[in-house]
Short mmCIF file of C-alpha atoms in Angstrom, two decimals:
data_model
loop_
_atom_site.label_atom_id
_atom_site.label_comp_id
_atom_site.label_asym_id
_atom_site.label_seq_id
_atom_site.Cartn_x
_atom_site.Cartn_y
_atom_site.Cartn_z
CA GLU W 1 -141.53 -92.93 70.59
CA PRO W 2 -142.90 -94.39 67.34
CA GLY W 3 -141.51 -97.87 66.77
CA ILE W 4 -140.72 -98.49 70.45
CA GLU W 5 -143.09 -100.39 72.72
CA VAL W 6 -142.54 -101.16 76.41
CA VAL W 7 -143.61 -104.80 76.72
CA ALA W 8 -142.64 -105.49 80.34
CA GLU W 9 -141.18 -103.98 83.50
CA ALA W 10 -139.36 -105.50 86.48
CA ALA W 11 -138.43 -104.20 89.92
CA ASP W 12 -135.36 -106.41 90.51
CA GLY W 13 -132.83 -108.52 88.68
CA ALA W 14 -134.52 -111.88 89.17
CA ALA W 15 -137.80 -110.52 87.81
CA ALA W 16 -135.92 -108.93 84.91
CA VAL W 17 -134.49 -112.30 83.91
CA GLU W 18 -137.87 -113.99 84.20
CA ARG W 19 -139.63 -111.32 82.16
CA ALA W 20 -136.88 -111.15 79.52
CA LEU W 21 -137.07 -114.89 78.91
CA ALA W 22 -140.88 -114.99 78.95
CA VAL W 23 -141.62 -111.91 76.82
CA GLU W 24 -138.54 -112.07 74.54
CA PRO W 25 -138.05 -108.32 73.97
CA ASP W 26 -135.56 -106.95 71.44
CA VAL W 27 -133.84 -104.79 74.09
CA VAL W 28 -133.61 -104.90 77.88
CA CYS W 29 -132.79 -101.61 79.67
CA MET W 30 -131.00 -102.88 82.77
CA ASP W 31 -130.26 -100.91 85.92
CA VAL W 32 -127.14 -101.92 87.86
CA GLN W 33 -128.13 -101.46 91.49
CA MET W 34 -131.32 -103.35 92.32
CA PRO W 35 -132.53 -105.40 95.30
CA GLY W 36 -131.65 -109.09 95.32
CA MET W 37 -129.97 -109.99 92.04
CA ASP W 38 -128.20 -106.90 90.67
CA GLY W 39 -128.34 -105.84 87.04
CA LEU W 40 -124.95 -107.26 86.10
CA ALA W 41 -125.85 -110.72 87.42
CA ALA W 42 -129.19 -110.45 85.64
CA THR W 43 -127.42 -109.54 82.40
CA ARG W 44 -125.17 -112.58 82.73
CA ALA W 45 -128.22 -114.79 83.30
CA ILE W 46 -130.08 -113.41 80.27
CA VAL W 47 -127.06 -113.84 77.99
CA ALA W 48 -126.25 -117.30 79.37
CA ALA W 49 -129.83 -118.41 78.71
CA GLY W 50 -129.32 -117.65 75.03
CA ALA W 51 -131.92 -114.89 74.92
CA ALA W 52 -131.99 -112.86 71.71
CA ALA W 53 -132.50 -109.63 73.67
CA ARG W 54 -129.67 -107.10 73.63
CA VAL W 55 -128.97 -105.66 77.09
CA LEU W 56 -128.46 -101.92 77.53
CA VAL W 57 -127.00 -101.19 80.96
CA VAL W 58 -128.28 -97.84 82.26
CA THR W 59 -126.71 -96.50 85.43
CA THR W 60 -126.16 -93.34 87.45
CA PHE W 61 -122.51 -94.18 88.04
CA ASP W 62 -119.75 -93.48 85.50
CA ARG W 63 -117.45 -96.11 86.98
CA ASP W 64 -114.91 -98.21 85.13
CA ASP W 65 -115.74 -101.30 87.17
CA TYR W 66 -119.40 -101.12 86.10
CA LEU W 67 -118.39 -100.68 82.48
CA PHE W 68 -115.90 -103.55 82.75
CA ASP W 69 -118.38 -105.87 84.45
CA ALA W 70 -121.17 -104.96 82.03
CA LEU W 71 -118.96 -105.91 79.06
CA ALA W 72 -117.87 -109.14 80.70
CA ALA W 73 -121.53 -109.95 81.44
CA GLY W 74 -122.38 -109.65 77.75
CA ALA W 75 -124.09 -106.25 77.63
CA SER W 76 -124.34 -104.66 74.19
CA GLY W 77 -124.54 -101.06 75.40
CA PHE W 78 -123.82 -98.81 78.35
CA LEU W 79 -125.55 -95.49 79.05
CA LEU W 80 -125.60 -93.05 81.95
CA LYS W 81 -128.96 -92.01 83.38
CA ASN W 82 -128.15 -88.33 82.91
CA ALA W 83 -128.08 -88.82 79.13
CA PRO W 84 -130.85 -86.95 77.28
CA ALA W 85 -133.99 -88.87 76.32
CA GLU W 86 -132.96 -88.71 72.67
CA ARG W 87 -129.79 -90.64 73.51
CA LEU W 88 -131.79 -93.38 75.23
CA ILE W 89 -134.11 -93.64 72.23
CA GLU W 90 -131.09 -93.87 69.92
CA ALA W 91 -129.49 -96.54 72.11
CA VAL W 92 -132.63 -98.69 72.07
CA GLN W 93 -132.89 -98.36 68.29
CA VAL W 94 -129.20 -99.19 67.77
CA LEU W 95 -129.38 -102.31 69.93
CA ALA W 96 -132.70 -103.41 68.41
CA ALA W 97 -131.03 -103.25 64.99
CA GLY W 98 -128.45 -105.75 66.24
CA ASP W 99 -125.57 -103.34 66.75
CA ALA W 100 -123.88 -102.19 69.94
CA LEU W 101 -123.51 -98.81 71.63
CA LEU W 102 -120.25 -97.88 73.30
CA ALA W 103 -118.33 -94.70 72.53
CA PRO W 104 -114.78 -95.28 71.21
CA ASP W 105 -113.18 -93.47 74.16
CA VAL W 106 -115.16 -95.61 76.58
CA THR W 107 -114.18 -98.74 74.66
CA ARG W 108 -110.49 -97.91 74.91
CA ARG W 109 -110.73 -96.94 78.58
CA VAL W 110 -112.48 -100.12 79.63
CA ILE W 111 -110.61 -102.53 77.42
CA GLU W 112 -107.26 -101.27 78.70
CA ARG W 113 -108.38 -102.29 82.15
CA PHE W 114 -109.90 -105.50 80.86
CA ALA W 115 -106.63 -106.48 79.17
CA ALA W 116 -104.63 -105.61 82.26
CA GLN W 117 -106.64 -108.07 84.36
CA PRO W 118 -106.79 -111.35 82.43
CA GLY W 119 -109.10 -113.84 84.05
CA ALA W 120 -110.73 -111.22 86.28
CA ALA W 121 -114.14 -111.97 84.82
CA PRO W 122 -115.75 -114.81 82.90
CA ARG W 123 -115.63 -114.68 79.12
CA PRO W 124 -118.86 -113.22 77.78
CA ALA W 125 -119.45 -115.94 75.21
CA PRO W 126 -117.15 -118.83 74.38
CA PRO W 127 -116.54 -119.19 70.64
CA PRO W 128 -117.69 -122.41 68.99
CA VAL W 129 -115.13 -125.17 68.55
CA GLY W 130 -112.72 -124.34 65.74
CA ALA W 131 -113.76 -120.66 65.53
CA THR W 132 -110.35 -119.12 66.10
CA PRO W 133 -108.77 -115.93 64.77
CA SER W 134 -106.79 -118.14 62.36
CA GLY W 135 -110.12 -118.83 60.63
CA LEU W 136 -110.38 -115.20 59.55
CA THR W 137 -109.16 -113.86 56.23
CA ASP W 138 -106.37 -111.28 56.29
CA ARG W 139 -108.90 -108.51 55.57
CA GLU W 140 -111.23 -109.71 58.35
CA GLY W 141 -108.26 -109.72 60.72
CA GLU W 142 -107.52 -106.11 59.79
CA VAL W 143 -111.15 -105.14 60.40
CA LEU W 144 -111.10 -106.92 63.77
CA ALA W 145 -107.93 -105.07 64.78
CA HIS W 146 -109.60 -101.72 63.99
CA LEU W 147 -112.77 -102.74 65.85
CA ALA W 148 -110.66 -103.58 68.90
CA ARG W 149 -109.52 -99.96 68.97
CA GLY W 150 -113.14 -98.77 69.11
CA ARG W 151 -113.27 -97.47 65.54
CA SER W 152 -116.53 -96.96 63.67
CA ASN W 153 -117.34 -98.51 60.30
CA ALA W 154 -116.68 -95.14 58.64
CA GLU W 155 -113.24 -94.85 60.29
CA ILE W 156 -112.36 -98.42 59.31
CA ALA W 157 -113.51 -97.79 55.74
CA ALA W 158 -111.28 -94.72 55.49
CA ALA W 159 -108.26 -96.51 56.99
CA LEU W 160 -108.56 -99.55 54.72
CA PHE W 161 -109.79 -97.71 51.61
CA LEU W 162 -113.04 -99.67 51.54
CA GLY W 163 -116.71 -98.76 51.25
CA GLU W 164 -118.75 -98.71 54.46
CA ALA W 165 -121.05 -101.44 53.09
CA THR W 166 -117.99 -103.65 52.54
CA VAL W 167 -116.80 -103.01 56.10
CA LYS W 168 -120.25 -103.88 57.43
CA THR W 169 -120.10 -107.18 55.54
CA HIS W 170 -116.67 -107.96 56.98
CA VAL W 171 -117.90 -107.15 60.51
CA SER W 172 -120.87 -109.52 60.05
CA ARG W 173 -118.57 -112.32 58.88
CA VAL W 174 -116.19 -111.82 61.80
CA LEU W 175 -119.11 -111.94 64.23
CA MET W 176 -120.31 -115.18 62.70
CA LYS W 177 -116.90 -116.85 62.58
CA LEU W 178 -115.97 -115.95 66.15
CA GLY W 179 -119.41 -116.72 67.55
CA VAL W 180 -119.90 -113.42 69.38
CA ARG W 181 -123.03 -111.31 69.64
CA ASP W 182 -121.93 -107.84 68.54
CA ARG W 183 -119.00 -105.49 68.05
CA VAL W 184 -118.61 -104.76 71.77
CA GLN W 185 -118.07 -108.47 72.38
CA LEU W 186 -115.67 -108.55 69.41
CA VAL W 187 -113.54 -105.97 71.24
CA VAL W 188 -113.52 -108.13 74.36
CA TYR W 189 -112.64 -111.19 72.28
CA ALA W 190 -109.75 -109.40 70.57
CA TYR W 191 -108.15 -108.42 73.87
CA GLU W 192 -108.80 -111.76 75.57
CA HIS W 193 -107.12 -113.62 72.73
CA GLY W 194 -104.15 -111.28 72.33
CA ILE W 195 -105.19 -110.10 68.88
CA THR W 196 -104.47 -106.58 70.01
CA VAL W 197 -103.10 -104.97 73.15
CA PRO W 198 -103.73 -101.66 74.96
CA GLY W 199 -102.02 -98.77 73.22
CA ALA W 200 -101.58 -100.68 69.96
#
């Protein structure tokens, strides 16, 4: 695909971590079940090391626990292996652009479970000291609440009577203030900190 280059491959989780840190790709396509270190542990290691790479978890299994664990590990996207090639290409492009890929229905499904099990998994990325929801403006808080429900920028713009470019700016500011990587991690943050609750 024009604009996409495979810069490294790995046969297991430990090798994936080593290659991701050495080569510094934009996106890592991570399998879940691998020999030795599995893909979720490898994702946690890559994120914990501060790598700039966005991790796209690609698995055969449409299981809530994999989705839940992938989010908690810091993954920026989740895709099933039976997805068409075009969907994989799109996912790589979306993550490379710094965004995240998780369908709204999947977001709601997983976050409901996440919120129901506080402390079941480590926080994906602790916010910097002083970066609390109280540091957000009222409008940024509204945008965060919509993001936590899995809504797109277009849906948020329509609900708040804003332009999509304005919503994108608010999302960027919220990311910066809360010290999280992308909108998927914003959703996790919102539920962990009681900003919103399942069904809200």
